[in-house]
GROMACS .gro file of N, CA and C in nm:
model
  492
    1PHE      N    1  10.806   2.694   2.861
    1PHE     CA    2  10.670   2.692   2.879
    1PHE      C    3  10.595   2.836   2.840
    2LEU      N    4  10.681   2.938   2.858
    2LEU     CA    5  10.624   3.053   2.809
    2LEU      C    6  10.518   3.074   2.712
    3PRO      N    7  10.585   3.020   2.558
    3PRO     CA    8  10.460   3.007   2.456
    3PRO      C    9  10.334   2.943   2.485
    4LEU      N   10  10.328   2.838   2.567
    4LEU     CA   11  10.246   2.745   2.597
    4LEU      C   12  10.139   2.852   2.692
    5TYR      N   13  10.205   2.917   2.763
    5TYR     CA   14  10.129   2.988   2.896
    5TYR      C   15  10.052   3.109   2.829
    6LEU      N   16  10.134   3.157   2.725
    6LEU     CA   17  10.076   3.292   2.635
    6LEU      C   18   9.968   3.245   2.555
    7ALA      N   19   9.994   3.139   2.468
    7ALA     CA   20   9.873   3.088   2.394
    7ALA      C   21   9.762   3.022   2.468
    8ASN      N   22   9.775   2.926   2.532
    8ASN     CA   23   9.681   2.870   2.569
    8ASN      C   24   9.629   2.916   2.716
    9GLU      N   25   9.675   2.982   2.802
    9GLU     CA   26   9.612   3.024   2.924
    9GLU      C   27   9.574   3.173   2.911
   10LEU      N   28   9.659   3.255   2.832
   10LEU     CA   29   9.612   3.406   2.818
   10LEU      C   30   9.555   3.437   2.701
   11ASN      N   31   9.515   3.325   2.602
   11ASN     CA   32   9.474   3.321   2.477
   11ASN      C   33   9.538   3.438   2.387
   12TYR      N   34   9.666   3.429   2.367
   12TYR     CA   35   9.711   3.549   2.272
   12TYR      C   36   9.745   3.476   2.144
   13SER      N   37   9.723   3.574   2.071
   13SER     CA   38   9.751   3.518   1.904
   13SER      C   39   9.909   3.473   1.883
   14PRO      N   40   9.925   3.403   1.786
   14PRO     CA   41  10.060   3.347   1.771
   14PRO      C   42  10.138   3.470   1.716
   15ALA      N   43  10.086   3.585   1.662
   15ALA     CA   44  10.173   3.694   1.637
   15ALA      C   45  10.220   3.766   1.761
   16LEU      N   46  10.123   3.792   1.873
   16LEU     CA   47  10.141   3.827   1.997
   16LEU      C   48  10.250   3.746   2.055
   17VAL      N   49  10.241   3.625   2.064
   17VAL     CA   50  10.312   3.514   2.138
   17VAL      C   51  10.475   3.546   2.079
   18GLY      N   52  10.469   3.548   1.953
   18GLY     CA   53  10.606   3.569   1.914
   18GLY      C   54  10.646   3.698   1.919
   19THR      N   55  10.580   3.819   1.934
   19THR     CA   56  10.648   3.940   1.994
   19THR      C   57  10.676   3.935   2.116
   20TYR      N   58  10.600   3.879   2.216
   20TYR     CA   59  10.652   3.843   2.351
   20TYR      C   60  10.775   3.795   2.366
   21ILE      N   61  10.790   3.671   2.294
   21ILE     CA   62  10.937   3.605   2.307
   21ILE      C   63  11.038   3.659   2.224
   22THR      N   64  11.021   3.758   2.138
   22THR     CA   65  11.105   3.851   2.095
   22THR      C   66  11.173   3.948   2.175
   23ILE      N   67  11.051   4.001   2.258
   23ILE     CA   68  11.075   4.074   2.384
   23ILE      C   69  11.179   4.025   2.482
   24VAL      N   70  11.153   3.912   2.499
   24VAL     CA   71  11.248   3.863   2.605
   24VAL      C   72  11.397   3.817   2.563
   25GLN      N   73  11.402   3.789   2.422
   25GLN     CA   74  11.544   3.761   2.348
   25GLN      C   75  11.591   3.920   2.339
   26ALA      N   76  11.540   3.995   2.297
   26ALA     CA   77  11.586   4.135   2.269
   26ALA      C   78  11.650   4.187   2.410
   27ALA      N   79  11.574   4.179   2.504
   27ALA     CA   80  11.620   4.238   2.656
   27ALA      C   81  11.760   4.152   2.679
   28GLY      N   82  11.749   4.022   2.653
   28GLY     CA   83  11.876   3.965   2.693
   28GLY      C   84  12.005   3.977   2.602
   29ILE      N   85  11.956   4.033   2.496
   29ILE     CA   86  12.079   4.095   2.401
   29ILE      C   87  12.144   4.212   2.468
   30PHE      N   88  12.046   4.301   2.530
   30PHE     CA   89  12.126   4.407   2.602
   30PHE      C   90  12.161   4.380   2.728
   31GLY      N   91  12.115   4.296   2.793
   31GLY     CA   92  12.137   4.241   2.940
   31GLY      C   93  12.307   4.195   2.939
   32SER      N   94  12.316   4.112   2.844
   32SER     CA   95  12.440   4.041   2.832
   32SER      C   96  12.584   4.145   2.855
   33PRO      N   97  12.573   4.218   2.772
   33PRO     CA   98  12.723   4.323   2.769
   33PRO      C   99  12.699   4.380   2.904
   34ILE      N  100  12.605   4.435   2.965
   34ILE     CA  101  12.575   4.514   3.101
   34ILE      C  102  12.618   4.423   3.214
   35SER      N  103  12.577   4.267   3.196
   35SER     CA  104  12.610   4.203   3.320
   35SER      C  105  12.758   4.172   3.305
   36GLY      N  106  12.821   4.162   3.190
   36GLY     CA  107  12.981   4.127   3.169
   36GLY      C  108  13.030   4.231   3.218
   37ILE      N  109  12.998   4.359   3.202
   37ILE     CA  110  13.079   4.503   3.250
   37ILE      C  111  13.079   4.478   3.416
   38ILE      N  112  12.947   4.458   3.467
   38ILE     CA  113  12.940   4.481   3.612
   38ILE      C  114  13.022   4.361   3.665
   39SER      N  115  13.014   4.258   3.608
   39SER     CA  116  13.088   4.119   3.658
   39SER      C  117  13.230   4.148   3.672
   40ASP      N  118  13.294   4.215   3.569
   40ASP     CA  119  13.439   4.250   3.556
   40ASP      C  120  13.478   4.348   3.681
   41LYS      N  121  13.354   4.447   3.685
   41LYS     CA  122  13.429   4.540   3.813
   41LYS      C  123  13.366   4.499   3.948
   42LYS      N  124  13.259   4.439   3.975
   42LYS     CA  125  13.235   4.391   4.099
   42LYS      C  126  13.234   4.239   4.142
   43GLY      N  127  13.275   4.139   4.051
   43GLY     CA  128  13.292   4.007   4.081
   43GLY      C  129  13.176   3.922   3.996
   44ARG      N  130  13.214   3.814   3.980
   44ARG     CA  131  13.123   3.728   3.925
   44ARG      C  132  13.003   3.667   4.017
   45ARG      N  133  13.031   3.630   4.139
   45ARG     CA  134  12.954   3.616   4.240
   45ARG      C  135  12.827   3.700   4.276
   46PRO      N  136  12.874   3.855   4.276
   46PRO     CA  137  12.740   3.929   4.314
   46PRO      C  138  12.641   3.930   4.169
   47VAL      N  139  12.691   3.946   4.072
   47VAL     CA  140  12.611   3.927   3.958
   47VAL      C  141  12.537   3.806   3.933
   48LEU      N  142  12.593   3.704   3.958
   48LEU     CA  143  12.520   3.579   3.947
   48LEU      C  144  12.395   3.553   4.064
   49THR      N  145  12.451   3.603   4.180
   49THR     CA  146  12.365   3.560   4.304
   49THR      C  147  12.219   3.673   4.299
   50ALA      N  148  12.251   3.795   4.246
   50ALA     CA  149  12.153   3.908   4.226
   50ALA      C  150  12.066   3.864   4.094
   51GLY      N  151  12.126   3.818   3.984
   51GLY     CA  152  12.062   3.776   3.881
   51GLY      C  153  11.974   3.670   3.882
   52LEU      N  154  12.028   3.553   3.962
   52LEU     CA  155  11.941   3.454   3.996
   52LEU      C  156  11.824   3.495   4.087
   53LEU      N  157  11.853   3.558   4.186
   53LEU     CA  158  11.742   3.583   4.277
   53LEU      C  159  11.645   3.683   4.222
   54ILE      N  160  11.668   3.771   4.131
   54ILE     CA  161  11.562   3.856   4.060
   54ILE      C  162  11.509   3.772   3.964
   55THR      N  163  11.572   3.678   3.878
   55THR     CA  164  11.500   3.593   3.802
   55THR      C  165  11.398   3.523   3.878
   56SER      N  166  11.424   3.440   3.965
   56SER     CA  167  11.308   3.376   4.039
   56SER      C  168  11.200   3.460   4.053
   57LEU      N  169  11.234   3.560   4.147
   57LEU     CA  170  11.131   3.678   4.157
   57LEU      C  171  11.054   3.716   4.046
   58LEU      N  172  11.122   3.723   3.919
   58LEU     CA  173  11.021   3.786   3.817
   58LEU      C  174  10.962   3.668   3.748
   59LEU      N  175  10.985   3.533   3.786
   59LEU     CA  176  10.885   3.418   3.722
   59LEU      C  177  10.780   3.424   3.802
   60ILE      N  178  10.771   3.443   3.932
   60ILE     CA  179  10.665   3.448   4.006
   60ILE      C  180  10.584   3.592   3.975
   61ALA      N  181  10.657   3.689   3.957
   61ALA     CA  182  10.572   3.812   3.893
   61ALA      C  183  10.514   3.794   3.746
   62LEU      N  184  10.566   3.696   3.685
   62LEU     CA  185  10.513   3.663   3.568
   62LEU      C  186  10.382   3.602   3.541
   63VAL      N  187  10.358   3.525   3.643
   63VAL     CA  188  10.249   3.437   3.663
   63VAL      C  189  10.138   3.524   3.740
   64ALA      N  190  10.172   3.597   3.837
   64ALA     CA  191  10.110   3.674   3.917
   64ALA      C  192  10.040   3.835   3.841
   65LEU      N  193  10.097   3.842   3.720
   65LEU     CA  194  10.052   3.983   3.684
   65LEU      C  195  10.009   3.948   3.546
   66LYS      N  196   9.859   3.975   3.545
   66LYS     CA  197   9.773   3.977   3.427
   66LYS      C  198   9.776   4.102   3.340
   67LEU      N  199   9.793   4.204   3.409
   67LEU     CA  200   9.799   4.357   3.317
   67LEU      C  201   9.882   4.343   3.235
   68GLU      N  202   9.853   4.376   3.104
   68GLU     CA  203   9.911   4.353   3.006
   68GLU      C  204  10.055   4.473   2.985
   69PHE      N  205  10.036   4.598   3.024
   69PHE     CA  206  10.163   4.695   3.053
   69PHE      C  207  10.244   4.615   3.145
   70LEU      N  208  10.205   4.585   3.275
   70LEU     CA  209  10.306   4.530   3.353
   70LEU      C  210  10.372   4.397   3.295
   71PHE      N  211  10.294   4.312   3.252
   71PHE     CA  212  10.333   4.181   3.206
   71PHE      C  213  10.455   4.207   3.101
   72ILE      N  214  10.442   4.291   3.000
   72ILE     CA  215  10.545   4.314   2.890
   72ILE      C  216  10.659   4.374   2.976
   73GLY      N  217  10.683   4.445   3.081
   73GLY     CA  218  10.779   4.506   3.140
   73GLY      C  219  10.850   4.385   3.215
   74VAL      N  220  10.776   4.286   3.289
   74VAL     CA  221  10.823   4.180   3.348
   74VAL      C  222  10.898   4.071   3.249
   75LEU      N  223  10.826   4.064   3.141
   75LEU     CA  224  10.900   3.990   3.041
   75LEU      C  225  11.022   4.014   2.986
   76ALA      N  226  11.055   4.159   2.984
   76ALA     CA  227  11.166   4.259   2.902
   76ALA      C  228  11.266   4.228   3.044
   77LEU      N  229  11.235   4.241   3.150
   77LEU     CA  230  11.348   4.229   3.279
   77LEU      C  231  11.368   4.065   3.289
   78LEU      N  232  11.275   3.975   3.291
   78LEU     CA  233  11.303   3.841   3.285
   78LEU      C  234  11.414   3.800   3.156
   79GLY      N  235  11.388   3.843   3.054
   79GLY     CA  236  11.512   3.835   2.941
   79GLY      C  237  11.629   3.885   2.977
   80PHE      N  238  11.613   4.021   3.050
   80PHE     CA  239  11.716   4.096   3.052
   80PHE      C  240  11.832   4.025   3.157
   81PHE      N  241  11.771   3.962   3.263
   81PHE     CA  242  11.862   3.909   3.386
   81PHE      C  243  11.868   3.764   3.344
   82LEU      N  244  11.779   3.669   3.269
   82LEU     CA  245  11.809   3.549   3.237
   82LEU      C  246  11.884   3.503   3.169
   83PHE      N  247  11.917   3.607   3.043
   83PHE     CA  248  12.017   3.571   2.948
   83PHE      C  249  12.121   3.656   2.973
   84ALA      N  250  12.129   3.729   3.101
   84ALA     CA  251  12.263   3.812   3.143
   84ALA      C  252  12.344   3.729   3.200
   85LEU      N  253  12.288   3.610   3.243
   85LEU     CA  254  12.381   3.522   3.361
   85LEU      C  255  12.467   3.419   3.275
   86ARG      N  256  12.449   3.390   3.178
   86ARG     CA  257  12.505   3.286   3.118
   86ARG      C  258  12.649   3.339   3.092
   87PRO      N  259  12.671   3.452   3.020
   87PRO     CA  260  12.815   3.485   3.006
   87PRO      C  261  12.888   3.514   3.121
   88VAL      N  262  12.833   3.534   3.233
   88VAL     CA  263  12.893   3.558   3.349
   88VAL      C  264  12.948   3.420   3.423
   89MET      N  265  12.841   3.327   3.398
   89MET     CA  266  12.875   3.174   3.443
   89MET      C  267  12.992   3.130   3.368
   90PHE      N  268  13.012   3.172   3.232
   90PHE     CA  269  13.104   3.057   3.154
   90PHE      C  270  13.241   3.201   3.187
   91ALA      N  271  13.224   3.309   3.214
   91ALA     CA  272  13.350   3.399   3.263
   91ALA      C  273  13.412   3.320   3.384
   92TRP      N  274  13.325   3.298   3.484
   92TRP     CA  275  13.383   3.273   3.614
   92TRP      C  276  13.436   3.119   3.596
   93THR      N  277  13.370   3.046   3.522
   93THR     CA  278  13.456   2.890   3.476
   93THR      C  279  13.562   2.924   3.448
   94MET      N  280  13.585   3.016   3.335
   94MET     CA  281  13.733   3.036   3.295
   94MET      C  282  13.824   3.116   3.389
   95ASP      N  283  13.769   3.176   3.462
   95ASP     CA  284  13.834   3.222   3.584
   95ASP      C  285  13.926   3.123   3.677
   96LEU      N  286  13.800   3.035   3.695
   96LEU     CA  287  13.842   2.930   3.809
   96LEU      C  288  13.928   2.781   3.729
   97ALA      N  289  13.901   2.776   3.609
   97ALA     CA  290  13.957   2.638   3.557
   97ALA      C  291  14.106   2.656   3.555
   98PRO      N  292  14.192   2.560   3.552
   98PRO     CA  293  14.319   2.571   3.511
   98PRO      C  294  14.344   2.594   3.364
   99LYS      N  295  14.444   2.682   3.314
   99LYS     CA  296  14.439   2.699   3.177
   99LYS      C  297  14.421   2.571   3.089
  100ASN      N  298  14.514   2.480   3.130
  100ASN     CA  299  14.523   2.346   3.039
  100ASN      C  300  14.384   2.304   3.025
  101VAL      N  301  14.265   2.331   3.094
  101VAL     CA  302  14.185   2.233   3.068
  101VAL      C  303  14.039   2.328   3.081
  102ALA      N  304  14.054   2.455   3.053
  102ALA     CA  305  13.971   2.563   3.065
  102ALA      C  306  13.853   2.533   2.949
  103GLY      N  307  13.893   2.481   2.833
  103GLY     CA  308  13.815   2.452   2.716
  103GLY      C  309  13.718   2.316   2.780
  104THR      N  310  13.767   2.222   2.843
  104THR     CA  311  13.737   2.087   2.881
  104THR      C  312  13.606   2.142   2.974
  105THR      N  313  13.657   2.235   3.057
  105THR     CA  314  13.564   2.272   3.164
  105THR      C  315  13.467   2.346   3.125
  106VAL      N  316  13.472   2.469   3.037
  106VAL     CA  317  13.357   2.487   3.004
  106VAL      C  318  13.268   2.407   2.891
  107SER      N  319  13.336   2.303   2.838
  107SER     CA  320  13.252   2.215   2.778
  107SER      C  321  13.157   2.110   2.874
  108ALA      N  322  13.201   2.088   2.976
  108ALA     CA  323  13.163   2.030   3.078
  108ALA      C  324  13.032   2.109   3.138
  109LEU      N  325  13.052   2.227   3.161
  109LEU     CA  326  12.944   2.332   3.186
  109LEU      C  327  12.813   2.307   3.093
  110PHE      N  328  12.861   2.344   2.965
  110PHE     CA  329  12.779   2.314   2.859
  110PHE      C  330  12.686   2.200   2.865
  111GLY      N  331  12.766   2.065   2.872
  111GLY     CA  332  12.712   1.943   2.886
  111GLY      C  333  12.609   1.941   2.996
  112ILE      N  334  12.669   1.979   3.110
  112ILE     CA  335  12.544   1.976   3.246
  112ILE      C  336  12.417   2.057   3.241
  113GLN      N  337  12.461   2.179   3.165
  113GLN     CA  338  12.348   2.263   3.140
  113GLN      C  339  12.239   2.197   3.031
  114SER      N  340  12.298   2.137   2.928
  114SER     CA  341  12.216   2.059   2.840
  114SER      C  342  12.148   1.956   2.902
  115LEU      N  343  12.218   1.877   2.967
  115LEU     CA  344  12.138   1.764   3.028
  115LEU      C  345  12.017   1.828   3.130
  116PHE      N  346  12.052   1.916   3.210
  116PHE     CA  347  11.910   1.974   3.284
  116PHE      C  348  11.821   2.024   3.194
  117SER      N  349  11.870   2.095   3.110
  117SER     CA  350  11.786   2.159   2.995
  117SER      C  351  11.685   2.035   2.949
  118GLY      N  352  11.750   1.929   2.908
  118GLY     CA  353  11.683   1.843   2.855
  118GLY      C  354  11.569   1.763   2.926
  119PHE      N  355  11.602   1.765   3.042
  119PHE     CA  356  11.495   1.723   3.128
  119PHE      C  357  11.377   1.791   3.176
  120SER      N  358  11.413   1.936   3.177
  120SER     CA  359  11.323   2.039   3.245
  120SER      C  360  11.172   2.035   3.171
  121PRO      N  361  11.200   2.030   3.039
  121PRO     CA  362  11.053   2.039   2.976
  121PRO      C  363  10.984   1.909   3.016
  122ALA      N  364  11.029   1.797   3.033
  122ALA     CA  365  10.939   1.675   3.083
  122ALA      C  366  10.877   1.704   3.217
  123ILE      N  367  10.988   1.755   3.309
  123ILE     CA  368  10.939   1.761   3.443
  123ILE      C  369  10.842   1.879   3.439
  124CYS      N  370  10.870   1.984   3.381
  124CYS     CA  371  10.760   2.076   3.378
  124CYS      C  372  10.632   2.057   3.319
  125GLY      N  373  10.640   1.968   3.221
  125GLY     CA  374  10.536   1.901   3.140
  125GLY      C  375  10.442   1.830   3.241
  126PHE      N  376  10.499   1.756   3.312
  126PHE     CA  377  10.421   1.642   3.411
  126PHE      C  378  10.354   1.754   3.522
  127ILE      N  379  10.447   1.849   3.571
  127ILE     CA  380  10.392   1.926   3.658
  127ILE      C  381  10.262   2.010   3.604
  128ALA      N  382  10.266   2.070   3.500
  128ALA     CA  383  10.181   2.116   3.430
  128ALA      C  384  10.046   2.047   3.408
  129ASP      N  385  10.079   1.935   3.370
  129ASP     CA  386   9.936   1.821   3.360
  129ASP      C  387   9.891   1.786   3.477
  130ARG      N  388   9.957   1.790   3.603
  130ARG     CA  389   9.921   1.759   3.725
  130ARG      C  390   9.869   1.860   3.803
  131PHE      N  391   9.936   1.978   3.797
  131PHE     CA  392   9.874   2.068   3.891
  131PHE      C  393   9.863   2.229   3.825
  132GLY      N  394   9.853   2.217   3.691
  132GLY     CA  395   9.838   2.345   3.583
  132GLY      C  396   9.972   2.392   3.546
  133ILE      N  397   9.962   2.471   3.438
  133ILE     CA  398  10.075   2.535   3.389
  133ILE      C  399  10.178   2.624   3.492
  134LEU      N  400  10.089   2.704   3.532
  134LEU     CA  401  10.146   2.788   3.673
  134LEU      C  402  10.240   2.751   3.748
  135SER      N  403  10.202   2.618   3.772
  135SER     CA  404  10.278   2.553   3.892
  135SER      C  405  10.421   2.493   3.819
  136SER      N  406  10.421   2.500   3.694
  136SER     CA  407  10.576   2.491   3.644
  136SER      C  408  10.650   2.583   3.644
  137PHE      N  409  10.583   2.715   3.642
  137PHE     CA  410  10.664   2.858   3.635
  137PHE      C  411  10.714   2.848   3.815
  138TYR      N  412  10.605   2.811   3.873
  138TYR     CA  413  10.664   2.820   4.042
  138TYR      C  414  10.775   2.721   4.063
  139PHE      N  415  10.781   2.603   3.969
  139PHE     CA  416  10.878   2.511   3.993
  139PHE      C  417  11.003   2.569   3.944
  140LEU      N  418  10.994   2.619   3.830
  140LEU     CA  419  11.158   2.687   3.767
  140LEU      C  420  11.164   2.808   3.879
  141ALA      N  421  11.104   2.887   3.922
  141ALA     CA  422  11.145   3.011   4.014
  141ALA      C  423  11.231   2.904   4.136
  142PHE      N  424  11.156   2.835   4.173
  142PHE     CA  425  11.225   2.755   4.310
  142PHE      C  426  11.342   2.696   4.239
  143THR      N  427  11.371   2.625   4.141
  143THR     CA  428  11.502   2.562   4.103
  143THR      C  429  11.595   2.698   4.086
  144VAL      N  430  11.564   2.793   4.000
  144VAL     CA  431  11.653   2.918   3.987
  144VAL      C  432  11.711   2.989   4.133
  145PHE      N  433  11.584   2.972   4.214
  145PHE     CA  434  11.637   3.022   4.355
  145PHE      C  435  11.723   2.933   4.438
  146ALA      N  436  11.705   2.799   4.413
  146ALA     CA  437  11.766   2.707   4.481
  146ALA      C  438  11.935   2.682   4.411
  147ALA      N  439  11.936   2.745   4.295
  147ALA     CA  440  12.091   2.751   4.230
  147ALA      C  441  12.168   2.845   4.274
  148ASN      N  442  12.109   2.967   4.365
  148ASN     CA  443  12.185   3.055   4.428
  148ASN      C  444  12.264   2.997   4.559
  149PHE      N  445  12.206   2.882   4.607
  149PHE     CA  446  12.299   2.820   4.713
  149PHE      C  447  12.414   2.736   4.642
  150LEU      N  448  12.395   2.695   4.545
  150LEU     CA  449  12.529   2.611   4.491
  150LEU      C  450  12.602   2.723   4.423
  151VAL      N  451  12.581   2.835   4.391
  151VAL     CA  452  12.658   2.950   4.349
  151VAL      C  453  12.754   2.983   4.485
  152TYR      N  454  12.717   2.975   4.602
  152TYR     CA  455  12.785   3.010   4.728
  152TYR      C  456  12.896   2.887   4.759
  153GLN      N  457  12.861   2.789   4.687
  153GLN     CA  458  12.989   2.680   4.705
  153GLN      C  459  13.096   2.682   4.625
  154ILE      N  460  13.079   2.758   4.514
  154ILE     CA  461  13.183   2.773   4.416
  154ILE      C  462  13.278   2.892   4.482
  155PRO      N  463  13.423   2.848   4.471
  155PRO     CA  464  13.531   2.931   4.527
  155PRO      C  465  13.537   3.066   4.444
  156GLU      N  466  13.561   3.167   4.497
  156GLU     CA  467  13.565   3.298   4.417
  156GLU      C  468  13.704   3.315   4.350
  157LYS      N  469  13.806   3.243   4.378
  157LYS     CA  470  13.942   3.246   4.332
  157LYS      C  471  13.972   3.106   4.276
  158PRO      N  472  14.080   3.070   4.201
  158PRO     CA  473  14.114   2.955   4.144
  158PRO      C  474  14.178   2.887   4.252
  159PRO      N  475  14.189   2.752   4.258
  159PRO     CA  476  14.305   2.709   4.371
  159PRO      C  477  14.432   2.748   4.303
  160GLN      N  478  14.517   2.740   4.398
  160GLN     CA  479  14.653   2.794   4.369
  160GLN      C  480  14.731   2.668   4.304
  161GLU      N  481  14.770   2.696   4.173
  161GLU     CA  482  14.842   2.590   4.097
  161GLU      C  483  14.995   2.562   4.134
  162GLU      N  484  15.008   2.439   4.157
  162GLU     CA  485  15.164   2.410   4.211
  162GLU      C  486  15.250   2.429   4.085
  163THR      N  487  15.344   2.453   4.127
  163THR     CA  488  15.492   2.455   4.041
  163THR      C  489  15.557   2.351   4.077
  164VAL      N  490  15.593   2.285   3.964
  164VAL     CA  491  15.700   2.173   3.990
  164VAL      C  492  15.844   2.206   3.946
   0.00000   0.00000   0.00000
């Protein structure tokens, strides 16, 4: 909903909307290797929980800030943290999955993410139509924040494999 927000609510030109989306993507390109290095050294859970918390706060800041110079910085940080989390999730999945089903487990993770990603635009569209587009960003911020509680349910280490 970011392009819709930028174009329809802030009345930015298509070129500026494209530039802002590029900023989000570019920040993610830099964020991914950094989060990978940190997660290799400090662990997957701390990186995921910090990233999810910061992402939810940045989503709220995104709609609260209308000053362009701050807005660009928040967008860059949002891209940095948002896109940096996916590789860490996959690494943690690979860490926890038994070796003989690691590919299946990552495929299931992709499938579940796709399922939720498929429904999110419709849900956010309903929220935006009913309560305004800013409400959809608050909804997304809440869901990202709530995901932190799910992260705490994930074991830090794989279950011990039984030897026969």
